Structures are given as structure tokens and as C-alpha cells.
């Protein structure tokens, strides 16, 4: 079933889904090639803005200086939940924001802590987001498929639609 949201509702659902998934495939462009890497989401704001920690000097930040269009693909196959986000990424070096978003887990990548000279943030402002959510786990989905096959009915596929357009 296709479902649509207003900006506020869509941002809330986007936040909830991303927080439950946590990690995305973060896609940047370099000329005509896409570069894909896993990234752990640090925070999703109420308005849908998404934050990540990153190294200040990296291939990713170099690519963003030339083209800041990004795509984020979130996937939780166990829940059959997926989100596709299109947006613009900005490199942020504000030490206060870094301190605000800091967590001890980030120390694995930034052993110098919040004062590590290589630490920075990526701020992704969302232009659009689309989701697919079965609303059930894999076992329930499988059971629904079996019932549909036996009864000759169509499988209820859950929800999908634009969260932010």
C-alpha cells in the first residue's frame, strides 16, 4: 500500500526508521563513478537532517568538495525495512557540534577523542526519502507468502511511499 506523509510526519517516520536501522550505504560521486561505503548514523534531527562522523581528510570528503549530492541506502532485511535518501552533504568542523554528538563508540575511529584533528561531521540535508516497510519480521512475511500461495490470494506487502518529497 502506498502511503504519503506531510513533511513533519515524514521526517518523524524517517527518523524512527533510520534510528532502528543505524547503518547505511553512503554513496558519493566522483566524476561519473559512484563510491559506496558503510557509515554509522550518529543522529537524525526532528527535521530529518542526518549526521555522521568522518575523517576530515579522506576520499569521501574530497569527493564531497566536488559534488555534494549523496544517496543513503538503509536496509534492515530482518524487519523488511528499507529507506532510500537523496540529499546534500556538508562537511562540518564545529567543535561544539562535535562535542554535542560525541559518543564513546566514536573513539574506535578517532582515538584522540573530540580533540582529534581529523574528526569532522557530515551533515546530510534530505531532499527526498522513500521507504518500504513490511511491518513484520521475516518469519511472519514468509508465513504470509505461504498462506497467499496456498489460498491463491495476493501477499499484503506492507507500506511504501515518499517520506519527504
CSV table of C-alpha atoms in Angstrom, one decimal:
chain,number,residue,atom,x,y,z
A,1,UNK,CA,0.0,0.0,0.0
A,2,UNK,CA,1.4,3.4,-1.0
A,3,UNK,CA,1.3,5.9,1.8
A,4,UNK,CA,2.2,9.6,1.8
A,5,UNK,CA,3.1,11.9,4.6
A,6,UNK,CA,3.4,15.6,5.2
A,7,UNK,CA,6.9,16.9,5.8
A,8,UNK,CA,6.6,16.7,9.6
A,9,UNK,CA,5.1,13.2,9.7
A,10,UNK,CA,7.6,12.0,7.0
A,11,UNK,CA,10.5,13.4,9.0
A,12,UNK,CA,9.4,11.6,12.1
A,13,UNK,CA,9.0,8.3,10.3
A,14,UNK,CA,12.3,8.8,8.6
A,15,UNK,CA,14.0,9.4,12.0
A,16,UNK,CA,12.4,6.4,13.5
A,17,UNK,CA,13.3,4.1,10.7
A,18,UNK,CA,16.9,5.3,10.4
A,19,UNK,CA,17.4,5.1,14.1
A,20,UNK,CA,16.2,1.5,14.1
A,21,UNK,CA,18.5,0.5,11.2
A,22,UNK,CA,21.6,2.6,12.2
A,23,UNK,CA,24.0,1.9,9.3
A,24,UNK,CA,23.6,2.9,5.7
A,25,UNK,CA,25.5,2.6,2.5
A,26,UNK,CA,26.7,6.1,1.9
A,27,UNK,CA,27.1,6.9,-1.8
A,28,UNK,CA,29.1,9.8,-3.2
A,29,UNK,CA,30.1,10.6,-6.8
A,30,UNK,CA,33.5,11.1,-8.3
A,31,UNK,CA,33.1,12.2,-11.9
A,32,UNK,CA,30.8,9.5,-13.4
A,33,UNK,CA,31.5,6.8,-10.8
A,34,UNK,CA,29.6,6.1,-7.6
A,35,UNK,CA,31.6,5.3,-4.5
A,36,UNK,CA,29.8,3.3,-1.8
A,37,UNK,CA,30.8,2.8,1.8
A,38,UNK,CA,29.1,1.8,5.0
A,39,UNK,CA,28.5,4.6,7.5
A,40,UNK,CA,27.0,4.6,11.0
A,41,UNK,CA,24.4,7.3,11.6
A,42,UNK,CA,25.1,9.4,14.7
A,43,UNK,CA,21.9,11.4,14.9
A,44,UNK,CA,18.7,12.2,13.0
A,45,UNK,CA,17.2,15.5,13.8
A,46,UNK,CA,13.4,16.1,14.0
A,47,UNK,CA,13.6,17.9,10.6
A,48,UNK,CA,15.2,14.9,9.0
A,49,UNK,CA,18.8,16.2,8.9
A,50,UNK,CA,21.2,13.2,9.3
A,51,UNK,CA,24.7,13.4,11.0
A,52,UNK,CA,27.8,11.2,10.6
A,53,UNK,CA,31.3,11.3,12.0
A,54,UNK,CA,34.1,11.2,9.3
A,55,UNK,CA,37.7,11.9,8.8
A,56,UNK,CA,38.4,15.5,7.7
A,57,UNK,CA,40.8,14.3,5.0
A,58,UNK,CA,39.5,11.3,3.1
A,59,UNK,CA,38.4,10.2,-0.3
A,60,UNK,CA,34.8,10.8,0.7
A,61,UNK,CA,35.4,14.4,1.8
A,62,UNK,CA,37.4,15.1,-1.3
A,63,UNK,CA,34.5,13.8,-3.4
A,64,UNK,CA,32.0,16.0,-1.5
A,65,UNK,CA,34.0,19.1,-2.2
A,66,UNK,CA,33.5,18.5,-5.9
A,67,UNK,CA,29.9,17.1,-5.8
A,68,UNK,CA,27.9,17.1,-2.5
A,69,UNK,CA,24.9,15.1,-3.9
A,70,UNK,CA,24.7,11.9,-1.9
A,71,UNK,CA,22.4,8.9,-1.6
A,72,UNK,CA,22.0,6.9,1.6
A,73,UNK,CA,20.6,3.4,1.4
A,74,UNK,CA,19.3,1.9,4.8
A,75,UNK,CA,18.4,-1.7,4.9
A,76,UNK,CA,17.1,-3.9,7.7
A,77,UNK,CA,16.4,-7.2,5.9
A,78,UNK,CA,15.3,-8.9,9.2
A,79,UNK,CA,12.4,-6.5,9.5
A,80,UNK,CA,11.9,-6.0,5.8
A,81,UNK,CA,12.5,-2.2,6.3
A,82,UNK,CA,14.3,-0.1,3.7
A,83,UNK,CA,14.9,3.6,3.2
A,84,UNK,CA,16.4,5.5,0.2
A,85,UNK,CA,17.5,9.0,1.0
A,86,UNK,CA,18.7,11.6,-1.5
A,87,UNK,CA,20.3,14.8,-0.2
A,88,UNK,CA,23.2,17.2,0.0
A,89,UNK,CA,26.2,16.5,2.3
A,90,UNK,CA,28.2,19.2,4.0
A,91,UNK,CA,31.5,18.9,6.0
A,92,UNK,CA,31.2,20.5,9.4
A,93,UNK,CA,34.2,21.1,11.7
A,94,UNK,CA,32.3,23.0,14.5
A,95,UNK,CA,33.9,21.7,17.7
A,96,UNK,CA,30.8,22.4,19.8
A,97,UNK,CA,28.7,20.3,17.5
A,98,UNK,CA,31.3,17.5,17.5
A,99,UNK,CA,31.2,17.5,21.3
A,100,UNK,CA,27.4,17.5,21.3
A,101,UNK,CA,27.3,14.4,19.0
A,102,UNK,CA,30.3,12.6,20.5
A,103,UNK,CA,29.8,9.1,21.9
A,104,UNK,CA,32.4,6.7,23.3
A,105,UNK,CA,31.8,4.4,20.4
A,106,UNK,CA,33.3,7.0,18.0
A,107,UNK,CA,36.7,6.6,19.9
A,108,UNK,CA,37.3,3.4,17.9
A,109,UNK,CA,37.7,5.6,14.7
A,110,UNK,CA,39.0,8.8,16.5
A,111,UNK,CA,41.4,7.7,19.3
A,112,UNK,CA,42.2,11.3,20.0
A,113,UNK,CA,38.5,11.9,21.1
A,114,UNK,CA,36.7,15.1,20.3
A,115,UNK,CA,40.1,16.9,20.0
A,116,UNK,CA,41.3,14.5,17.3
A,117,UNK,CA,42.5,16.9,14.5
A,118,UNK,CA,41.0,14.5,11.9
A,119,UNK,CA,37.5,14.4,13.3
A,120,UNK,CA,34.7,16.2,11.4
A,121,UNK,CA,31.0,15.7,10.8
A,122,UNK,CA,29.0,15.1,7.7
A,123,UNK,CA,25.6,16.8,7.8
A,124,UNK,CA,23.1,15.5,5.2
A,125,UNK,CA,20.2,17.7,4.4
A,126,UNK,CA,17.5,15.5,2.9
A,127,UNK,CA,15.9,16.5,-0.4
A,128,UNK,CA,13.8,13.3,-0.7
A,129,UNK,CA,13.3,10.0,1.0
A,130,UNK,CA,11.3,6.9,0.1
A,131,UNK,CA,10.6,3.9,2.3
A,132,UNK,CA,9.4,0.3,2.1
A,133,UNK,CA,8.3,-1.4,5.3
A,134,UNK,CA,6.5,-4.8,5.7
A,135,UNK,CA,5.8,-4.0,9.3
A,136,UNK,CA,6.7,-7.6,10.2
A,137,UNK,CA,9.7,-9.8,10.6
A,138,UNK,CA,10.9,-12.3,8.0
A,139,UNK,CA,9.2,-15.3,9.6
A,140,UNK,CA,5.8,-13.6,9.5
A,141,UNK,CA,6.4,-12.4,6.0
A,142,UNK,CA,7.3,-16.0,5.0
A,143,UNK,CA,4.1,-17.3,6.6
A,144,UNK,CA,2.1,-14.6,4.7
A,145,UNK,CA,3.7,-15.8,1.4
A,146,UNK,CA,2.8,-19.4,2.2
A,147,UNK,CA,-0.8,-18.6,3.0
A,148,UNK,CA,-1.1,-16.5,-0.1
A,149,UNK,CA,0.3,-19.3,-2.3
A,150,UNK,CA,-2.0,-21.9,-0.7
A,151,UNK,CA,-5.1,-19.7,-0.9
A,152,UNK,CA,-4.3,-18.1,-4.3
A,153,UNK,CA,-4.5,-14.6,-2.8
A,154,UNK,CA,-2.1,-11.7,-3.1
A,155,UNK,CA,0.5,-11.1,-0.4
A,156,UNK,CA,0.0,-8.0,1.7
A,157,UNK,CA,3.3,-6.2,1.1
A,158,UNK,CA,3.1,-3.7,3.9
A,159,UNK,CA,3.7,0.0,3.3
A,160,UNK,CA,5.8,2.1,1.0
A,161,UNK,CA,5.9,5.7,-0.1
A,162,UNK,CA,7.6,9.0,-0.1
A,163,UNK,CA,8.6,10.3,3.4
A,164,UNK,CA,10.0,13.5,2.1
A,165,UNK,CA,9.4,14.7,-1.4
